């Protein structure tokens, strides 16, 4: 017991003489561990008289407190020294300009969809939406596509497993038009005159297809205008005006080539003069000077009947185009798959 002061002094001296945190913990064990100096002193307490035992126990606890205080102080000193060393090695030049946060941007396909919606809203079209999982009726039957139509093949369409041939991923956004017409007729069934239907239907569609200009998932924008006197001339005016405003070229030319679609009659493919060569002929347009951009036509009476619209009184037109292709033409992109690779080097060009 008479050596406790020497034990404390020796412990403090050993603490002060080490600069290694691991060595410091080994020194601690020699004094405060289960087999340390203070533990050995505690073993002698039962041999003492009760009064002497209390006094010796108090001295041992006091010695323990002094050693622990010195240990804590040395730990703090070593941690501070280590931090100072790290700061010296990793010094920052605060006079350098800071690194700002990188700015993100909209995906080019999103940019195009927003631009298309804005342009059609400016001439009175509403934007309609609908489910991406569709029924056979809304996707095919109501659109005058017979059971043997090639689009109904499982090689062309994603059918949902376990749903037979009734549920599928929509192959176009035309089902939105069907649902809109049905709801419109139901909502205004008590009115003498059916208000005009004037909508575009943008959204994702799905087909079994994948190459440089096709992906299994892509976007489509379809339009519909139904009223008592909507002619093919209105169709030509709307699409020509849209394409000129979209590509910001008032001299852009359009042409309508006769075609066939089961849901329109008459039908026409829509071409525009090549935006790269202005119609002179280049590699992009195959030296023809024209680029195909949409399909269109007067809505087939069978489609109107399937949706509850009086085909003897009302008529109108529909069209469909791929905004992904418009994006490729607007920004000069030659591979559609770049849109969905997630490569930041590609996407950063549009921020």
Short mmCIF file of N, CA, C and O in Angstrom, two decimals, residues 243-244 247 249-255 270-281 285 288-293 329:
data_model
loop_
_atom_site.label_atom_id
_atom_site.label_comp_id
_atom_site.label_asym_id
_atom_site.label_seq_id
_atom_site.Cartn_x
_atom_site.Cartn_y
_atom_site.Cartn_z
N UNK A 243 -45.58 20.47 -87.64
CA UNK A 243 -44.21 20.12 -88.03
C UNK A 243 -43.37 21.36 -88.29
O UNK A 243 -42.18 21.40 -87.92
N UNK A 244 -43.95 22.39 -88.88
CA UNK A 244 -43.19 23.62 -89.12
C UNK A 244 -42.81 24.30 -87.81
O UNK A 244 -41.69 24.80 -87.65
N UNK A 247 -40.06 22.00 -85.83
CA UNK A 247 -38.70 22.10 -86.36
C UNK A 247 -38.30 23.55 -86.63
O UNK A 247 -37.20 23.78 -87.15
N UNK A 249 -39.21 25.80 -88.86
CA UNK A 249 -38.88 26.01 -90.26
C UNK A 249 -40.18 26.27 -91.02
O UNK A 249 -40.94 25.35 -91.32
N UNK A 250 -40.45 27.51 -91.34
CA UNK A 250 -41.68 27.87 -92.04
C UNK A 250 -41.68 27.39 -93.49
O UNK A 250 -42.73 27.36 -94.14
N UNK A 251 -40.52 27.02 -94.01
CA UNK A 251 -40.44 26.53 -95.39
C UNK A 251 -40.52 25.01 -95.47
O UNK A 251 -40.41 24.44 -96.57
N UNK A 252 -40.73 24.34 -94.33
CA UNK A 252 -40.84 22.88 -94.32
C UNK A 252 -42.05 22.45 -95.15
O UNK A 252 -43.15 22.97 -95.01
N UNK A 253 -41.83 21.46 -96.02
CA UNK A 253 -42.91 20.98 -96.88
C UNK A 253 -43.41 19.62 -96.37
O UNK A 253 -42.66 18.85 -95.78
N UNK A 254 -44.68 19.36 -96.61
CA UNK A 254 -45.26 18.06 -96.23
C UNK A 254 -45.97 17.47 -97.45
O UNK A 254 -46.38 18.18 -98.36
N UNK A 255 -46.10 16.15 -97.41
CA UNK A 255 -46.88 15.48 -98.45
C UNK A 255 -47.61 14.31 -97.79
O UNK A 255 -47.14 13.73 -96.81
N UNK A 270 -47.60 10.41 -93.72
CA UNK A 270 -47.20 11.82 -93.74
C UNK A 270 -45.69 11.91 -93.85
O UNK A 270 -44.95 11.35 -93.04
N UNK A 271 -45.22 12.60 -94.90
CA UNK A 271 -43.79 12.85 -95.09
C UNK A 271 -43.53 14.33 -94.95
O UNK A 271 -44.40 15.18 -95.20
N UNK A 272 -42.31 14.66 -94.56
CA UNK A 272 -41.89 16.06 -94.55
C UNK A 272 -40.54 16.16 -95.25
O UNK A 272 -39.79 15.17 -95.35
N UNK A 273 -40.23 17.34 -95.76
CA UNK A 273 -38.95 17.53 -96.43
C UNK A 273 -37.82 17.32 -95.42
O UNK A 273 -37.94 17.68 -94.24
N UNK A 274 -36.75 16.69 -95.85
CA UNK A 274 -35.64 16.32 -94.97
C UNK A 274 -35.06 17.56 -94.28
O UNK A 274 -34.73 18.56 -94.94
N UNK A 275 -34.94 17.49 -92.95
CA UNK A 275 -34.43 18.64 -92.18
C UNK A 275 -32.92 18.77 -92.30
O UNK A 275 -32.35 19.78 -91.89
N UNK A 276 -32.25 17.75 -92.88
CA UNK A 276 -30.80 17.80 -93.00
C UNK A 276 -30.34 18.34 -94.35
O UNK A 276 -29.29 18.96 -94.45
N UNK A 277 -31.13 18.06 -95.38
CA UNK A 277 -30.71 18.52 -96.72
C UNK A 277 -31.73 19.44 -97.36
O UNK A 277 -31.57 19.82 -98.53
N UNK A 278 -32.80 19.79 -96.60
CA UNK A 278 -33.85 20.68 -97.12
C UNK A 278 -34.48 20.15 -98.40
O UNK A 278 -34.89 20.92 -99.28
N UNK A 279 -34.53 18.82 -98.54
CA UNK A 279 -35.19 18.23 -99.70
C UNK A 279 -34.28 17.96 -100.87
O UNK A 279 -34.73 17.44 -101.90
N UNK A 280 -32.98 18.25 -100.72
CA UNK A 280 -32.07 18.07 -101.86
C UNK A 280 -31.64 16.63 -102.03
O UNK A 280 -31.22 16.22 -103.12
N UNK A 281 -31.75 15.84 -100.97
CA UNK A 281 -31.33 14.45 -101.03
C UNK A 281 -30.03 14.22 -100.29
O UNK A 281 -29.03 14.88 -100.58
N UNK A 285 -32.11 10.73 -95.69
CA UNK A 285 -33.40 10.54 -96.36
C UNK A 285 -33.31 9.58 -97.53
O UNK A 285 -34.29 9.43 -98.29
N UNK A 288 -33.95 10.79 -101.25
CA UNK A 288 -35.30 11.11 -101.73
C UNK A 288 -35.72 12.53 -101.40
O UNK A 288 -36.62 13.08 -102.05
N UNK A 289 -35.11 13.10 -100.39
CA UNK A 289 -35.50 14.44 -99.95
C UNK A 289 -36.67 14.45 -99.00
O UNK A 289 -37.10 15.52 -98.55
N UNK A 290 -37.21 13.25 -98.67
CA UNK A 290 -38.39 13.18 -97.80
C UNK A 290 -38.13 12.23 -96.63
O UNK A 290 -37.40 11.25 -96.75
N UNK A 291 -38.76 12.54 -95.48
CA UNK A 291 -38.70 11.70 -94.29
C UNK A 291 -40.12 11.36 -93.84
O UNK A 291 -40.96 12.26 -93.70
N UNK A 292 -40.39 10.09 -93.62
CA UNK A 292 -41.71 9.68 -93.14
C UNK A 292 -41.80 9.93 -91.63
O UNK A 292 -40.93 9.50 -90.87
N UNK A 293 -42.85 10.61 -91.17
CA UNK A 293 -42.93 10.99 -89.75
C UNK A 293 -44.24 10.60 -89.08
O UNK A 293 -44.32 10.62 -87.85
N UNK A 329 -34.49 13.25 -85.15
CA UNK A 329 -34.34 14.20 -86.25
C UNK A 329 -33.97 15.60 -85.74
O UNK A 329 -33.15 16.28 -86.34
#
